[in-house]
Amino acid sequence: MGKNKKPVVSIIVPCFNQGKFILETLESVSRQTFTNFECIVVNDGSTDDSLVKMKSFCEDDTRFHYIDKFNEGVSVARNTAIRQSQGKYILPLDADDKIADTYLEKTVAYIEQHPEVKVVCTNTRLFGAKNTDYNLPEYDYNRIICRNVLVCTALYRRKDFDKTPGYNPKMVKGLEDWDFWLTFLNEEDIVHRIDEPLFFYRMKYESRNRNSFKSYARIRRQIWENHKEIYANHFFNPVESDEYQTLINSKEYKIGKKLSPILNMRWCYYLIGFFKRNG
């Protein structure tokens, strides 16, 4: 990238105590076949060796910059970096996840060729504690008001971000990406998903999002409070809700579904026997 040439993409990496994974994340960015980018890494008050590792990495590649600040949460970290960024497009990336070498090449090419599209994402591959493709349902506005069907790592225009208040600092317990999409997207907006697993989401035995579900009802209530107008004007399909999807995918539900025909048959035999004895 030339000295006075602005980057096309700004990759935003907030980091809180991810020293174990941050280099792996930054290396996936450095391997991009599309090279006209900047990567802004935000040390959000880490108490491990995250800052030391990101500083060393940034010294070796001038496309990488770091911000060191006290801990205020992932939303503030993202907003801080985005407002200092220079790219035409924004790509959020968590400090323990990765992107494929061709992620920028393919997403930038698509959004450049389709100005009507507001967000470009890709399919997801899980890695770490679990290794498999993660098949989210197709994006639909009436679906995303019920549950999040977009990962946080998706490409969008900086000018569209500037029309919003950014990521909500109140969403400190998780789901801030879902809250942001509800702020960022309108019913008429187009989201395109590239049918390749170019985003890699790290699965850990304990994670910020998994812990947040212990207070899930409170977080969902907060999302509703933040977007009352949307929920007042759109039908909330309970079948599309996170709660319903969690229920039908639970082991208990699947076991019960398998047992229900057997239990129903036994109940019928019991009734037949009862009427024979008492008829």
Short mmCIF file of C-alpha atoms in Angstrom, two decimals:
data_model
loop_
_atom_site.label_atom_id
_atom_site.label_comp_id
_atom_site.label_asym_id
_atom_site.label_seq_id
_atom_site.Cartn_x
_atom_site.Cartn_y
_atom_site.Cartn_z
CA MET A 1 0.00 0.00 0.00
CA GLY A 2 1.46 3.35 -1.03
CA LYS A 3 2.34 5.94 1.55
CA ASN A 4 -0.61 8.24 0.79
CA LYS A 5 -3.02 5.60 -0.46
CA LYS A 6 -6.01 4.99 1.77
CA PRO A 7 -6.89 1.37 2.50
CA VAL A 8 -10.01 -0.07 0.91
CA VAL A 9 -10.89 -2.17 3.98
CA SER A 10 -10.44 -1.55 7.69
CA ILE A 11 -10.39 -4.77 9.71
CA ILE A 12 -11.36 -4.13 13.33
CA VAL A 13 -10.07 -6.53 16.00
CA PRO A 14 -11.05 -5.84 19.63
CA CYS A 15 -9.02 -7.88 22.09
CA PHE A 16 -9.51 -8.61 25.78
CA ASN A 17 -7.25 -11.31 27.24
CA GLN A 18 -6.92 -13.27 24.01
CA GLY A 19 -3.12 -13.52 24.10
CA LYS A 20 -3.39 -17.24 23.48
CA PHE A 21 -5.08 -16.69 20.10
CA ILE A 22 -4.41 -13.12 18.90
CA LEU A 23 -1.35 -13.96 16.75
CA GLU A 24 -3.26 -16.71 14.94
CA THR A 25 -6.02 -14.22 14.16
CA LEU A 26 -3.66 -11.51 12.92
CA GLU A 27 -1.71 -14.00 10.81
CA SER A 28 -4.93 -14.99 9.03
CA VAL A 29 -5.41 -11.30 8.20
CA SER A 30 -1.83 -10.85 6.99
CA ARG A 31 -2.25 -13.74 4.52
CA GLN A 32 -5.07 -12.05 2.60
CA THR A 33 -4.78 -12.20 -1.19
CA PHE A 34 -6.44 -8.76 -1.24
CA THR A 35 -3.69 -6.64 0.30
CA ASN A 36 -5.09 -3.08 0.34
CA PHE A 37 -6.31 -3.08 3.93
CA GLU A 38 -5.49 -1.78 7.36
CA CYS A 39 -6.03 -3.76 10.53
CA ILE A 40 -6.71 -1.91 13.77
CA VAL A 41 -6.26 -4.03 16.88
CA VAL A 42 -7.69 -2.68 20.12
CA ASN A 43 -6.25 -3.81 23.43
CA ASP A 44 -9.32 -3.42 25.64
CA GLY A 45 -7.55 -3.39 29.00
CA SER A 46 -6.13 -6.92 28.77
CA THR A 47 -4.31 -8.27 31.82
CA ASP A 48 -2.48 -11.05 29.93
CA ASP A 49 0.21 -10.72 27.24
CA SER A 50 -2.18 -9.59 24.48
CA LEU A 51 -0.70 -6.09 24.24
CA VAL A 52 2.88 -7.33 23.99
CA LYS A 53 1.98 -9.72 21.18
CA MET A 54 -0.09 -7.24 19.17
CA LYS A 55 2.59 -4.51 19.50
CA SER A 56 5.25 -6.89 18.18
CA PHE A 57 3.05 -7.94 15.27
CA CYS A 58 2.21 -4.34 14.32
CA GLU A 59 5.91 -3.41 14.28
CA ASP A 60 6.55 -6.02 11.59
CA ASP A 61 3.69 -5.03 9.24
CA THR A 62 2.81 -1.36 8.67
CA ARG A 63 -0.76 -2.27 7.68
CA PHE A 64 -1.41 -3.21 11.31
CA HIS A 65 -1.97 -0.62 14.05
CA TYR A 66 -2.92 -0.99 17.69
CA ILE A 67 -4.87 1.08 20.19
CA ASP A 68 -4.27 0.59 23.90
CA LYS A 69 -7.17 1.59 26.18
CA PHE A 70 -8.77 0.68 29.48
CA ASN A 71 -11.48 -1.94 29.51
CA GLU A 72 -14.93 -0.72 28.41
CA GLY A 73 -16.23 -3.74 26.52
CA VAL A 74 -16.24 -4.99 22.94
CA SER A 75 -18.78 -2.44 21.66
CA VAL A 76 -16.72 0.58 22.75
CA ALA A 77 -13.55 -1.07 21.44
CA ARG A 78 -15.11 -1.60 18.00
CA ASN A 79 -16.56 1.92 17.88
CA THR A 80 -13.23 3.46 18.88
CA ALA A 81 -11.32 1.66 16.13
CA ILE A 82 -13.94 2.21 13.42
CA ARG A 83 -14.02 5.95 14.09
CA GLN A 84 -10.25 6.07 13.62
CA SER A 85 -10.30 3.90 10.52
CA GLN A 86 -9.72 5.08 6.96
CA GLY A 87 -11.20 2.25 4.89
CA LYS A 88 -14.20 2.41 2.58
CA TYR A 89 -15.38 -0.87 4.07
CA ILE A 90 -15.42 -2.24 7.63
CA LEU A 91 -14.83 -5.85 8.65
CA PRO A 92 -15.18 -6.67 12.38
CA LEU A 93 -13.20 -9.71 13.52
CA ASP A 94 -12.96 -11.10 17.04
CA ALA A 95 -9.46 -11.72 18.43
CA ASP A 96 -9.85 -15.51 18.60
CA ASP A 97 -11.43 -16.07 15.16
CA LYS A 98 -9.89 -16.28 11.67
CA ILE A 99 -10.66 -15.54 8.03
CA ALA A 100 -9.65 -17.52 4.95
CA ASP A 101 -6.92 -16.13 2.70
CA THR A 102 -9.49 -15.11 0.04
CA TYR A 103 -12.06 -13.60 2.40
CA LEU A 104 -11.38 -9.96 1.45
CA GLU A 105 -10.79 -10.74 -2.20
CA LYS A 106 -14.21 -12.34 -2.61
CA THR A 107 -16.32 -10.13 -0.34
CA VAL A 108 -14.85 -6.85 -1.63
CA ALA A 109 -15.28 -7.93 -5.26
CA TYR A 110 -18.95 -8.75 -4.62
CA ILE A 111 -19.89 -5.57 -2.78
CA GLU A 112 -18.04 -3.44 -5.36
CA GLN A 113 -19.98 -5.09 -8.18
CA HIS A 114 -23.33 -4.88 -6.34
CA PRO A 115 -23.82 -1.38 -4.88
CA GLU A 116 -27.38 -2.31 -3.92
CA VAL A 117 -26.06 -4.82 -1.37
CA LYS A 118 -25.52 -3.45 2.14
CA VAL A 119 -23.76 -6.39 3.82
CA VAL A 120 -21.68 -9.28 2.45
CA CYS A 121 -20.96 -12.30 4.63
CA THR A 122 -19.82 -15.88 4.01
CA ASN A 123 -20.56 -19.32 5.32
CA THR A 124 -18.94 -20.26 8.63
CA ARG A 125 -16.69 -23.08 9.71
CA LEU A 126 -16.37 -23.94 13.41
CA PHE A 127 -12.94 -24.93 14.72
CA GLY A 128 -11.29 -25.62 18.06
CA ALA A 129 -13.41 -27.61 20.52
CA LYS A 130 -15.73 -28.50 17.63
CA ASN A 131 -14.89 -28.75 13.93
CA THR A 132 -17.78 -28.60 11.49
CA ASP A 133 -19.60 -26.31 9.09
CA TYR A 134 -22.04 -23.95 10.79
CA ASN A 135 -25.06 -23.51 8.57
CA LEU A 136 -27.04 -20.45 9.56
CA PRO A 137 -30.41 -19.97 7.86
CA GLU A 138 -30.67 -17.51 4.98
CA TYR A 139 -30.91 -13.88 6.01
CA ASP A 140 -34.40 -12.44 6.14
CA TYR A 141 -35.43 -9.27 7.97
CA ASN A 142 -38.42 -10.95 9.62
CA ARG A 143 -36.08 -13.71 10.75
CA ILE A 144 -33.34 -11.51 12.20
CA ILE A 145 -35.76 -9.69 14.47
CA CYS A 146 -36.48 -13.11 16.04
CA ARG A 147 -32.89 -14.40 16.25
CA ASN A 148 -29.48 -13.50 14.95
CA VAL A 149 -28.75 -15.11 11.58
CA LEU A 150 -25.60 -13.07 10.88
CA VAL A 151 -22.16 -13.45 12.43
CA CYS A 152 -20.36 -10.27 13.48
CA THR A 153 -17.66 -10.80 10.82
CA ALA A 154 -19.33 -9.39 7.70
CA LEU A 155 -18.29 -6.63 5.30
CA TYR A 156 -20.19 -3.33 5.18
CA ARG A 157 -19.58 0.29 4.15
CA ARG A 158 -18.11 2.81 6.57
CA LYS A 159 -20.56 5.46 5.34
CA ASP A 160 -23.46 3.26 6.46
CA PHE A 161 -21.88 2.76 9.88
CA ASP A 162 -21.61 6.55 10.24
CA LYS A 163 -25.41 6.81 9.95
CA THR A 164 -25.81 4.76 13.14
CA PRO A 165 -24.77 5.32 16.78
CA GLY A 166 -22.49 2.28 16.40
CA TYR A 167 -22.31 -0.80 18.59
CA ASN A 168 -24.30 -0.34 21.78
CA PRO A 169 -22.01 0.03 24.86
CA LYS A 170 -24.82 -1.29 27.09
CA MET A 171 -24.57 -4.75 25.49
CA VAL A 172 -21.66 -5.82 27.69
CA LYS A 173 -22.90 -9.39 28.36
CA GLY A 174 -23.07 -10.47 24.72
CA LEU A 175 -25.32 -10.34 21.63
CA GLU A 176 -23.98 -6.85 20.77
CA ASP A 177 -23.56 -7.96 17.15
CA TRP A 178 -27.26 -8.91 16.88
CA ASP A 179 -28.22 -5.61 18.51
CA PHE A 180 -26.03 -3.78 15.96
CA TRP A 181 -27.59 -5.54 12.96
CA LEU A 182 -31.04 -4.50 14.18
CA THR A 183 -29.78 -0.90 14.26
CA PHE A 184 -27.87 -1.13 10.98
CA LEU A 185 -30.35 -2.95 8.74
CA ASN A 186 -33.75 -1.87 7.48
CA GLU A 187 -36.44 -4.08 6.01
CA GLU A 188 -35.53 -3.18 2.42
CA ASP A 189 -31.76 -3.73 2.81
CA ILE A 190 -30.06 -6.58 0.94
CA VAL A 191 -27.64 -8.98 2.62
CA HIS A 192 -25.66 -11.39 0.46
CA ARG A 193 -23.95 -14.53 1.71
CA ILE A 194 -21.12 -16.10 -0.30
CA ASP A 195 -21.61 -19.85 -0.32
CA GLU A 196 -18.12 -20.74 0.96
CA PRO A 197 -16.90 -21.21 4.55
CA LEU A 198 -14.45 -18.27 4.55
CA PHE A 199 -15.01 -17.27 8.19
CA PHE A 200 -13.70 -19.49 10.99
CA TYR A 201 -15.36 -19.25 14.40
CA ARG A 202 -13.41 -20.65 17.31
CA MET A 203 -15.36 -22.93 19.64
CA LYS A 204 -14.17 -22.96 23.25
CA TYR A 205 -15.48 -24.86 26.23
CA GLU A 206 -16.20 -21.54 27.90
CA SER A 207 -16.84 -18.33 25.96
CA ARG A 208 -18.26 -14.87 26.48
CA ASN A 209 -21.39 -15.68 24.49
CA ARG A 210 -21.95 -19.04 26.16
CA ASN A 211 -21.73 -17.46 29.61
CA SER A 212 -24.12 -14.70 28.53
CA PHE A 213 -26.92 -17.23 28.09
CA LYS A 214 -27.04 -17.66 31.86
CA SER A 215 -28.70 -14.24 31.86
CA TYR A 216 -30.23 -14.70 28.42
CA ALA A 217 -33.71 -13.48 29.33
CA ARG A 218 -32.29 -10.21 30.62
CA ILE A 219 -30.21 -9.66 27.49
CA ARG A 220 -33.18 -10.42 25.24
CA ARG A 221 -35.22 -7.96 27.25
CA GLN A 222 -32.52 -5.34 26.66
CA ILE A 223 -32.59 -5.96 22.90
CA TRP A 224 -36.36 -5.50 22.96
CA GLU A 225 -35.97 -2.26 24.92
CA ASN A 226 -33.38 -1.01 22.41
CA HIS A 227 -35.62 -1.74 19.42
CA LYS A 228 -39.20 -1.28 20.63
CA GLU A 229 -40.26 0.41 17.40
CA ILE A 230 -39.19 -2.57 15.31
CA TYR A 231 -41.05 -5.05 17.50
CA ALA A 232 -44.11 -2.81 17.62
CA ASN A 233 -44.32 -2.78 13.82
CA HIS A 234 -43.30 -6.31 12.85
CA PHE A 235 -44.86 -9.67 13.64
CA PHE A 236 -42.56 -11.75 15.81
CA ASN A 237 -42.79 -15.33 14.55
CA PRO A 238 -42.27 -17.54 17.64
CA VAL A 239 -41.14 -20.48 15.46
CA GLU A 240 -38.16 -18.36 14.33
CA SER A 241 -37.22 -17.36 17.87
CA ASP A 242 -33.95 -18.38 19.51
CA GLU A 243 -35.87 -19.98 22.35
CA TYR A 244 -37.86 -22.23 20.01
CA GLN A 245 -34.78 -23.17 17.96
CA THR A 246 -32.87 -23.98 21.16
CA LEU A 247 -35.75 -26.17 22.33
CA ILE A 248 -36.15 -28.24 19.16
CA ASN A 249 -32.38 -28.74 18.90
CA SER A 250 -31.99 -29.84 22.53
CA LYS A 251 -31.20 -33.45 23.41
CA GLU A 252 -34.24 -33.57 25.69
CA TYR A 253 -36.61 -32.60 22.88
CA LYS A 254 -35.07 -35.07 20.43
CA ILE A 255 -35.28 -37.91 22.96
CA GLY A 256 -38.87 -36.99 23.80
CA LYS A 257 -39.80 -36.87 20.13
CA LYS A 258 -38.42 -40.39 19.61
CA LEU A 259 -40.20 -41.71 22.68
CA SER A 260 -43.56 -40.02 22.08
CA PRO A 261 -44.93 -42.59 19.55
CA ILE A 262 -44.00 -45.41 21.96
CA LEU A 263 -45.56 -43.61 24.92
CA ASN A 264 -48.68 -42.82 22.90
CA MET A 265 -48.99 -46.49 21.86
CA ARG A 266 -48.63 -47.66 25.48
CA TRP A 267 -51.28 -45.14 26.53
CA CYS A 268 -53.67 -46.53 23.89
CA TYR A 269 -53.11 -50.13 25.11
CA TYR A 270 -53.75 -48.96 28.67
CA LEU A 271 -57.05 -47.34 27.67
CA ILE A 272 -58.17 -50.40 25.70
CA GLY A 273 -57.40 -52.64 28.67
CA PHE A 274 -59.18 -50.27 31.03
CA PHE A 275 -62.40 -50.29 28.97
CA LYS A 276 -62.29 -54.08 28.56
CA ARG A 277 -62.03 -54.53 32.31
CA ASN A 278 -64.71 -51.99 33.08
CA GLY A 279 -66.94 -52.27 30.03
#
